[in-house]
C-alpha cells in the first residue's frame, strides 16, 4: 500500500499517507507537513521509499517516520526531551522537534531533540539540511535541536533522561544503556535483530520494531510490533 503514496510535492506525499491510513494522528500529520523532505533526501524526496544519503546510510521511507511518531506521540508533548539515534539526514529530528518544542513567546515549555550519529559527515549533513529552512535554522540557533557525533548504542547520557527515544538503525540487542536513559514514564521505538542474528545479516529480514515502555515505577514493558528492514546500528565504517 505504501508505494501508492508517492507524491510530486511534500504536501501531496503527506496527504496521500494520511488518506491511506499510514498517518492517523493529526499532530503527526501537521509536523510532517511542515518539514519539506526535499531539504533532506537528495533524490526522489517525495517517494514513499527509503533513499540513500551516503556512508551506507538511508533516510527511511516517510511512512516509517509516521509510524515512529505515532507510537511515540503520547510522549512527544511541548517541553519533552527526545533522543534521536541514527539521526542521519536530520529529517525525523526536525519532525520530532516540531512536536515537542514550545513557543517561547507564549511562555510555553521548551522541549529539545538531540540527534546522534556516529559519522561526522552525517552530523554535518543533518545540520546543513536543517539550516535550509527558516524553521529549522531557528531550532538550531535556539539550541532546541542539537546534532552530536557519538556511538548511538550508548545513547547520550549528558541529555538524559528522555521522554522518548527513537532509534533509526537495527540494534543487535536492546541496549540496557538506552533503557536507563528513559524517563519513568518514557517510551523507546527501536528496531532489533532477531535473537542470535547479527544486524548486518538480518538486513532484509529478521528485524522487528520493539516498543519499550518504562513505567512510573521503573518497571519495563516490551512489545514486538512489526517486522522491518533497517541498516545496522554499528561502529563507524573503516
mmCIF file with all atom_site columns, N, CA, C and O in Angstrom, residues 6 37 40-54 56-62 89:
data_model
loop_
_atom_site.group_PDB
_atom_site.id
_atom_site.type_symbol
_atom_site.label_atom_id
_atom_site.label_alt_id
_atom_site.label_comp_id
_atom_site.label_asym_id
_atom_site.label_entity_id
_atom_site.label_seq_id
_atom_site.pdbx_PDB_ins_code
_atom_site.Cartn_x
_atom_site.Cartn_y
_atom_site.Cartn_z
_atom_site.occupancy
_atom_site.B_iso_or_equiv
_atom_site.pdbx_formal_charge
_atom_site.auth_seq_id
_atom_site.auth_comp_id
_atom_site.auth_asym_id
_atom_site.auth_atom_id
_atom_site.pdbx_PDB_model_num
ATOM 1   N N  . UNK A 1 6  ? 3.431  7.928  -2.978 1.00 0.00 ? 6  UNK A N  1
ATOM 2   C CA . UNK A 1 6  ? 4.404  8.847  -3.563 1.00 0.00 ? 6  UNK A CA 1
ATOM 3   C C  . UNK A 1 6  ? 3.694  10.054 -4.168 1.00 0.00 ? 6  UNK A C  1
ATOM 4   O O  . UNK A 1 6  ? 2.649  9.921  -4.817 1.00 0.00 ? 6  UNK A O  1
ATOM 5   N N  . UNK A 1 37 ? 10.627 17.302 2.821  1.00 0.00 ? 37 UNK A N  1
ATOM 6   C CA . UNK A 1 37 ? 11.614 16.233 2.597  1.00 0.00 ? 37 UNK A CA 1
ATOM 7   C C  . UNK A 1 37 ? 12.584 16.580 1.478  1.00 0.00 ? 37 UNK A C  1
ATOM 8   O O  . UNK A 1 37 ? 13.660 15.990 1.382  1.00 0.00 ? 37 UNK A O  1
ATOM 9   N N  . UNK A 1 40 ? 15.980 17.182 2.618  1.00 0.00 ? 40 UNK A N  1
ATOM 10  C CA . UNK A 1 40 ? 16.667 16.104 3.334  1.00 0.00 ? 40 UNK A CA 1
ATOM 11  C C  . UNK A 1 40 ? 17.015 14.892 2.477  1.00 0.00 ? 40 UNK A C  1
ATOM 12  O O  . UNK A 1 40 ? 17.969 14.188 2.803  1.00 0.00 ? 40 UNK A O  1
ATOM 13  N N  . UNK A 1 41 ? 16.248 14.618 1.453  1.00 0.00 ? 41 UNK A N  1
ATOM 14  C CA . UNK A 1 41 ? 16.514 13.458 0.593  1.00 0.00 ? 41 UNK A CA 1
ATOM 15  C C  . UNK A 1 41 ? 17.109 13.943 -0.719 1.00 0.00 ? 41 UNK A C  1
ATOM 16  O O  . UNK A 1 41 ? 16.492 14.759 -1.414 1.00 0.00 ? 41 UNK A O  1
ATOM 17  N N  . UNK A 1 42 ? 18.296 13.474 -1.089 1.00 0.00 ? 42 UNK A N  1
ATOM 18  C CA . UNK A 1 42 ? 18.981 14.018 -2.268 1.00 0.00 ? 42 UNK A CA 1
ATOM 19  C C  . UNK A 1 42 ? 18.334 13.630 -3.589 1.00 0.00 ? 42 UNK A C  1
ATOM 20  O O  . UNK A 1 42 ? 18.571 14.279 -4.607 1.00 0.00 ? 42 UNK A O  1
ATOM 21  N N  . UNK A 1 43 ? 17.539 12.566 -3.605 1.00 0.00 ? 43 UNK A N  1
ATOM 22  C CA . UNK A 1 43 ? 16.861 12.160 -4.838 1.00 0.00 ? 43 UNK A CA 1
ATOM 23  C C  . UNK A 1 43 ? 15.481 11.631 -4.486 1.00 0.00 ? 43 UNK A C  1
ATOM 24  O O  . UNK A 1 43 ? 15.272 11.085 -3.403 1.00 0.00 ? 43 UNK A O  1
ATOM 25  N N  . UNK A 1 44 ? 14.525 11.833 -5.364 1.00 0.00 ? 44 UNK A N  1
ATOM 26  C CA . UNK A 1 44 ? 13.155 11.349 -5.186 1.00 0.00 ? 44 UNK A CA 1
ATOM 27  C C  . UNK A 1 44 ? 12.643 11.597 -3.768 1.00 0.00 ? 44 UNK A C  1
ATOM 28  O O  . UNK A 1 44 ? 12.209 10.668 -3.072 1.00 0.00 ? 44 UNK A O  1
ATOM 29  N N  . UNK A 1 45 ? 12.685 12.830 -3.303 1.00 0.00 ? 45 UNK A N  1
ATOM 30  C CA . UNK A 1 45 ? 12.354 13.117 -1.902 1.00 0.00 ? 45 UNK A CA 1
ATOM 31  C C  . UNK A 1 45 ? 10.907 12.820 -1.537 1.00 0.00 ? 45 UNK A C  1
ATOM 32  O O  . UNK A 1 45 ? 10.605 12.579 -0.370 1.00 0.00 ? 45 UNK A O  1
ATOM 33  N N  . UNK A 1 46 ? 10.006 12.838 -2.525 1.00 0.00 ? 46 UNK A N  1
ATOM 34  C CA . UNK A 1 46 ? 8.586  12.651 -2.208 1.00 0.00 ? 46 UNK A CA 1
ATOM 35  C C  . UNK A 1 46 ? 8.097  11.251 -2.573 1.00 0.00 ? 46 UNK A C  1
ATOM 36  O O  . UNK A 1 46 ? 6.897  11.014 -2.702 1.00 0.00 ? 46 UNK A O  1
ATOM 37  N N  . UNK A 1 47 ? 9.033  10.335 -2.701 1.00 0.00 ? 47 UNK A N  1
ATOM 38  C CA . UNK A 1 47 ? 8.708  8.922  -2.884 1.00 0.00 ? 47 UNK A CA 1
ATOM 39  C C  . UNK A 1 47 ? 8.578  8.265  -1.515 1.00 0.00 ? 47 UNK A C  1
ATOM 40  O O  . UNK A 1 47 ? 9.381  8.526  -0.614 1.00 0.00 ? 47 UNK A O  1
ATOM 41  N N  . UNK A 1 48 ? 7.561  7.424  -1.358 1.00 0.00 ? 48 UNK A N  1
ATOM 42  C CA . UNK A 1 48 ? 7.413  6.732  -0.072 1.00 0.00 ? 48 UNK A CA 1
ATOM 43  C C  . UNK A 1 48 ? 8.282  5.481  -0.064 1.00 0.00 ? 48 UNK A C  1
ATOM 44  O O  . UNK A 1 48 ? 7.801  4.351  -0.071 1.00 0.00 ? 48 UNK A O  1
ATOM 45  N N  . UNK A 1 49 ? 9.583  5.729  -0.050 1.00 0.00 ? 49 UNK A N  1
ATOM 46  C CA . UNK A 1 49 ? 10.565 4.643  -0.039 1.00 0.00 ? 49 UNK A CA 1
ATOM 47  C C  . UNK A 1 49 ? 11.843 5.185  0.586  1.00 0.00 ? 49 UNK A C  1
ATOM 48  O O  . UNK A 1 49 ? 12.087 6.394  0.574  1.00 0.00 ? 49 UNK A O  1
ATOM 49  N N  . UNK A 1 50 ? 12.686 4.298  1.147  1.00 0.00 ? 50 UNK A N  1
ATOM 50  C CA . UNK A 1 50 ? 13.964 4.768  1.690  1.00 0.00 ? 50 UNK A CA 1
ATOM 51  C C  . UNK A 1 50 ? 14.870 5.268  0.577  1.00 0.00 ? 50 UNK A C  1
ATOM 52  O O  . UNK A 1 50 ? 14.807 4.785  -0.557 1.00 0.00 ? 50 UNK A O  1
ATOM 53  N N  . UNK A 1 51 ? 15.713 6.253  0.896  1.00 0.00 ? 51 UNK A N  1
ATOM 54  C CA . UNK A 1 51 ? 16.623 6.829  -0.094 1.00 0.00 ? 51 UNK A CA 1
ATOM 55  C C  . UNK A 1 51 ? 18.036 6.873  0.492  1.00 0.00 ? 51 UNK A C  1
ATOM 56  O O  . UNK A 1 51 ? 18.217 7.199  1.663  1.00 0.00 ? 51 UNK A O  1
ATOM 57  N N  . UNK A 1 52 ? 19.063 6.538  -0.311 1.00 0.00 ? 52 UNK A N  1
ATOM 58  C CA . UNK A 1 52 ? 20.442 6.598  0.200  1.00 0.00 ? 52 UNK A CA 1
ATOM 59  C C  . UNK A 1 52 ? 20.879 8.035  0.443  1.00 0.00 ? 52 UNK A C  1
ATOM 60  O O  . UNK A 1 52 ? 20.524 8.944  -0.313 1.00 0.00 ? 52 UNK A O  1
ATOM 61  N N  . UNK A 1 53 ? 21.657 8.219  1.527  1.00 0.00 ? 53 UNK A N  1
ATOM 62  C CA . UNK A 1 53 ? 22.194 9.555  1.824  1.00 0.00 ? 53 UNK A CA 1
ATOM 63  C C  . UNK A 1 53 ? 23.722 9.502  1.961  1.00 0.00 ? 53 UNK A C  1
ATOM 64  O O  . UNK A 1 53 ? 24.338 10.450 2.439  1.00 0.00 ? 53 UNK A O  1
ATOM 65  N N  . UNK A 1 54 ? 24.320 8.386  1.515  1.00 0.00 ? 54 UNK A N  1
ATOM 66  C CA . UNK A 1 54 ? 25.767 8.227  1.601  1.00 0.00 ? 54 UNK A CA 1
ATOM 67  C C  . UNK A 1 54 ? 26.184 7.496  2.857  1.00 0.00 ? 54 UNK A C  1
ATOM 68  O O  . UNK A 1 54 ? 25.404 7.330  3.796  1.00 0.00 ? 54 UNK A O  1
ATOM 69  N N  . UNK A 1 56 ? 26.614 4.390  3.406  1.00 0.00 ? 56 UNK A N  1
ATOM 70  C CA . UNK A 1 56 ? 25.801 3.198  3.635  1.00 0.00 ? 56 UNK A CA 1
ATOM 71  C C  . UNK A 1 56 ? 24.607 3.463  4.545  1.00 0.00 ? 56 UNK A C  1
ATOM 72  O O  . UNK A 1 56 ? 24.102 2.557  5.215  1.00 0.00 ? 56 UNK A O  1
ATOM 73  N N  . UNK A 1 57 ? 24.162 4.702  4.588  1.00 0.00 ? 57 UNK A N  1
ATOM 74  C CA . UNK A 1 57 ? 23.014 5.088  5.397  1.00 0.00 ? 57 UNK A CA 1
ATOM 75  C C  . UNK A 1 57 ? 21.860 5.490  4.484  1.00 0.00 ? 57 UNK A C  1
ATOM 76  O O  . UNK A 1 57 ? 22.047 5.764  3.299  1.00 0.00 ? 57 UNK A O  1
ATOM 77  N N  . UNK A 1 58 ? 20.657 5.503  5.052  1.00 0.00 ? 58 UNK A N  1
ATOM 78  C CA . UNK A 1 58 ? 19.475 5.902  4.291  1.00 0.00 ? 58 UNK A CA 1
ATOM 79  C C  . UNK A 1 58 ? 18.622 6.855  5.119  1.00 0.00 ? 58 UNK A C  1
ATOM 80  O O  . UNK A 1 58 ? 18.738 6.917  6.336  1.00 0.00 ? 58 UNK A O  1
ATOM 81  N N  . UNK A 1 59 ? 17.761 7.597  4.419  1.00 0.00 ? 59 UNK A N  1
ATOM 82  C CA . UNK A 1 59 ? 16.629 8.254  5.057  1.00 0.00 ? 59 UNK A CA 1
ATOM 83  C C  . UNK A 1 59 ? 15.463 7.298  4.879  1.00 0.00 ? 59 UNK A C  1
ATOM 84  O O  . UNK A 1 59 ? 15.169 6.858  3.763  1.00 0.00 ? 59 UNK A O  1
ATOM 85  N N  . UNK A 1 60 ? 14.824 6.917  5.964  1.00 0.00 ? 60 UNK A N  1
ATOM 86  C CA . UNK A 1 60 ? 13.760 5.915  5.913  1.00 0.00 ? 60 UNK A CA 1
ATOM 87  C C  . UNK A 1 60 ? 12.586 6.403  5.083  1.00 0.00 ? 60 UNK A C  1
ATOM 88  O O  . UNK A 1 60 ? 12.406 7.606  4.847  1.00 0.00 ? 60 UNK A O  1
ATOM 89  N N  . UNK A 1 61 ? 11.747 5.463  4.656  1.00 0.00 ? 61 UNK A N  1
ATOM 90  C CA . UNK A 1 61 ? 10.515 5.818  3.963  1.00 0.00 ? 61 UNK A CA 1
ATOM 91  C C  . UNK A 1 61 ? 9.646  6.672  4.884  1.00 0.00 ? 61 UNK A C  1
ATOM 92  O O  . UNK A 1 61 ? 9.580  6.425  6.089  1.00 0.00 ? 61 UNK A O  1
ATOM 93  N N  . UNK A 1 62 ? 8.966  7.670  4.333  1.00 0.00 ? 62 UNK A N  1
ATOM 94  C CA . UNK A 1 62 ? 8.179  8.564  5.187  1.00 0.00 ? 62 UNK A CA 1
ATOM 95  C C  . UNK A 1 62 ? 7.095  7.859  5.982  1.00 0.00 ? 62 UNK A C  1
ATOM 96  O O  . UNK A 1 62 ? 6.758  8.291  7.094  1.00 0.00 ? 62 UNK A O  1
ATOM 97  N N  . UNK A 1 89 ? 19.988 12.038 7.986  1.00 0.00 ? 89 UNK A N  1
ATOM 98  C CA . UNK A 1 89 ? 19.749 13.273 7.236  1.00 0.00 ? 89 UNK A CA 1
ATOM 99  C C  . UNK A 1 89 ? 19.256 14.404 8.119  1.00 0.00 ? 89 UNK A C  1
ATOM 100 O O  . UNK A 1 89 ? 19.332 15.570 7.740  1.00 0.00 ? 89 UNK A O  1
#
